Coordinates of C-alpha atoms in Angstrom, one line a residue:
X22 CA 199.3 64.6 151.8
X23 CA 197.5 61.7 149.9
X24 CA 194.8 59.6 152.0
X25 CA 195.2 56.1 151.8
X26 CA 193.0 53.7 149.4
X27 CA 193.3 51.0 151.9
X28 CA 191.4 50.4 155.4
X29 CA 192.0 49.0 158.7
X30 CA 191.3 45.2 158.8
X31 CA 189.3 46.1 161.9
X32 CA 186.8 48.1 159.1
X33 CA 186.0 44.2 157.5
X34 CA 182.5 44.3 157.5
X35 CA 180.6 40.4 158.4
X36 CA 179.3 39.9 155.1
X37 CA 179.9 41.3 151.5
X38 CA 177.7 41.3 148.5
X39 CA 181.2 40.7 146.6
X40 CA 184.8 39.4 147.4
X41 CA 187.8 40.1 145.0
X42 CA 191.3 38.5 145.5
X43 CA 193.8 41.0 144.1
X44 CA 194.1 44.3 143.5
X45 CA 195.9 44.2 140.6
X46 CA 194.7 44.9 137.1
X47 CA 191.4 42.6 136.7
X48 CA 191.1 43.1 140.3
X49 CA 190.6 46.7 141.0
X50 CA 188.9 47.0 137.6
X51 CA 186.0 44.3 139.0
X52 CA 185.9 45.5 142.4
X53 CA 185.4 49.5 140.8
X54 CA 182.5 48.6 138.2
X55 CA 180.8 46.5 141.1
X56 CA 180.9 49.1 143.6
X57 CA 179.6 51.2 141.0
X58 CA 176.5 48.7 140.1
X59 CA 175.6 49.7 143.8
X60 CA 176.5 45.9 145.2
X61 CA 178.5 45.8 148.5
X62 CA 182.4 45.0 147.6
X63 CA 185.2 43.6 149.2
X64 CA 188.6 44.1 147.6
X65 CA 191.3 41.9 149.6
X66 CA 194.9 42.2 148.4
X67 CA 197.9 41.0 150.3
X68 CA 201.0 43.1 151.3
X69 CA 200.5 46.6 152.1
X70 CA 199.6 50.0 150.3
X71 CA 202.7 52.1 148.9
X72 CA 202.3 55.8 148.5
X73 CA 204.2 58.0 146.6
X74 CA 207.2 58.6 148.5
X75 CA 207.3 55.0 150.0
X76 CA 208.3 53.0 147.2
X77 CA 212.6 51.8 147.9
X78 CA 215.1 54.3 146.8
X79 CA 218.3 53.0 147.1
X80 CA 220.0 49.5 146.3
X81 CA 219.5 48.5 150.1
X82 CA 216.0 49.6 150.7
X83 CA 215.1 47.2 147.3
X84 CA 217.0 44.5 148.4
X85 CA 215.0 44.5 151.7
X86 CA 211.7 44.7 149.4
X87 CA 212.3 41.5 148.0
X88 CA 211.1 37.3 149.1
X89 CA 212.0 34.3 147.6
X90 CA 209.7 31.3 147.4
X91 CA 210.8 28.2 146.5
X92 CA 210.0 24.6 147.0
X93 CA 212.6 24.5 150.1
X94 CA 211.5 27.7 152.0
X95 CA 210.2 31.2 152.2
X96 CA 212.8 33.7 152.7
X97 CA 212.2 37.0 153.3
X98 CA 209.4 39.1 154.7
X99 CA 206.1 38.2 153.4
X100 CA 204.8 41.7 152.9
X101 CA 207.8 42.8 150.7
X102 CA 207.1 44.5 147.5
X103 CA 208.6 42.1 144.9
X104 CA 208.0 38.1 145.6
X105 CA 209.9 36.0 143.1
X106 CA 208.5 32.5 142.7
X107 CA 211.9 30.1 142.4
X108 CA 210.3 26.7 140.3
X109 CA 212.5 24.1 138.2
X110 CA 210.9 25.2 135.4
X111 CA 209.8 28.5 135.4
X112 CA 210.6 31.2 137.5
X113 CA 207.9 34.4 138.1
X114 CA 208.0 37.5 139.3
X115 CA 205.2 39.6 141.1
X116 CA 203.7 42.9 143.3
X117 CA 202.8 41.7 146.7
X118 CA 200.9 45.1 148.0
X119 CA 197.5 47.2 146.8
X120 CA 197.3 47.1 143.1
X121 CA 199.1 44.0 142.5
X122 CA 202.0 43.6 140.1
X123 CA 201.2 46.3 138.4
X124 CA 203.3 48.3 141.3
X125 CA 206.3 46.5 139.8
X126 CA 205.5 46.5 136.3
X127 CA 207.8 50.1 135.9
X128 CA 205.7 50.5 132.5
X129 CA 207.8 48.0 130.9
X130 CA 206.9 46.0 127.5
X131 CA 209.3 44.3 125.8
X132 CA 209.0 44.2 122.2
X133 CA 208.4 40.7 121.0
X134 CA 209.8 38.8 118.4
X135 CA 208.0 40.2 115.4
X136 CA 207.3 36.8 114.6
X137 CA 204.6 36.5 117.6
X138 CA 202.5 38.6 115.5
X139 CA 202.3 36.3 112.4
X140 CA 201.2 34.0 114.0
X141 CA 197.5 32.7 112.8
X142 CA 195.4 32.7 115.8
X143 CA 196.2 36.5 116.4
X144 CA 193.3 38.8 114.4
X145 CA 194.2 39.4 111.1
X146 CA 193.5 42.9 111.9
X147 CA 196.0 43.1 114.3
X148 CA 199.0 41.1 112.2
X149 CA 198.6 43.9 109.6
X150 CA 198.4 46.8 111.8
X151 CA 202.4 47.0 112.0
X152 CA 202.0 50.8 112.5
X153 CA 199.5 50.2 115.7
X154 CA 201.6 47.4 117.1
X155 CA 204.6 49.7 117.0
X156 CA 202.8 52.4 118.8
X157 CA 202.0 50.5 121.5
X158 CA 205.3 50.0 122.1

């Protein structure tokens, strides 16, 4: 059995050297290399902690796992795993437990046009590494 990363909200302490928003990539990342410069951290994420095992399995556990937000309403719980912002123009997708979207992210990259990387303001390191950038991928 795996212990949990989180803790009780009754373990809040009344002050903190520290307080992150987020969990998720820059999040944990910041809250580890504080804690490990010795200062007094609190990482707050929304949501809740998913262990192996916990994740949805089937098409009706992930369709409970999902909330809409949009400019009319919230609909559906607010700790499920996937929140998908509805906007006129731009619709997002993100992870609403500990560690953030990247609990959603399913190790996906999707290649990008190719011309992305001729584009000037990249390095010009990185627009002739066509090797690296394929690696990546």
């Amino acid at each position: 059995m795996m212990n949990r990363l989180s803790s009780a909200i009754e373990a809040l302490q009344p002050h903190y050297e520290i307080v992150i928003v987020g969990s998720g990539y820059g999040g944990a990342i910041a809250a580890s290399r504080m804690a490990r410069a010795g200062r007094k951290v609190c990482l707050l994420e929304r949501g809740r902690e998913f262990m192996a095992g916990e994740f949805p399995s089937t098409p009706l556990e992930g369709a409970s796992q999902v909330q809409y937000n949009t400019g009319l309403a919230q609909i559906g719980s607010p700790l499920a795993l996937l929140e998908v912002h509805v906007n006129p123009d731009v619709n997002a997708v993100v992870g609403c437990g500990l560690g953030g979207t990247s609990l959603i992210n399913a190790n996906v990259a999707l290649r990008p046009d190719p011309r992305l990387w001729q584009d000037p303001r990249w390095p010009a390191a990185v627009r002739a590494d066509a090797a690296g950038l394929a690696a990546g991928y």
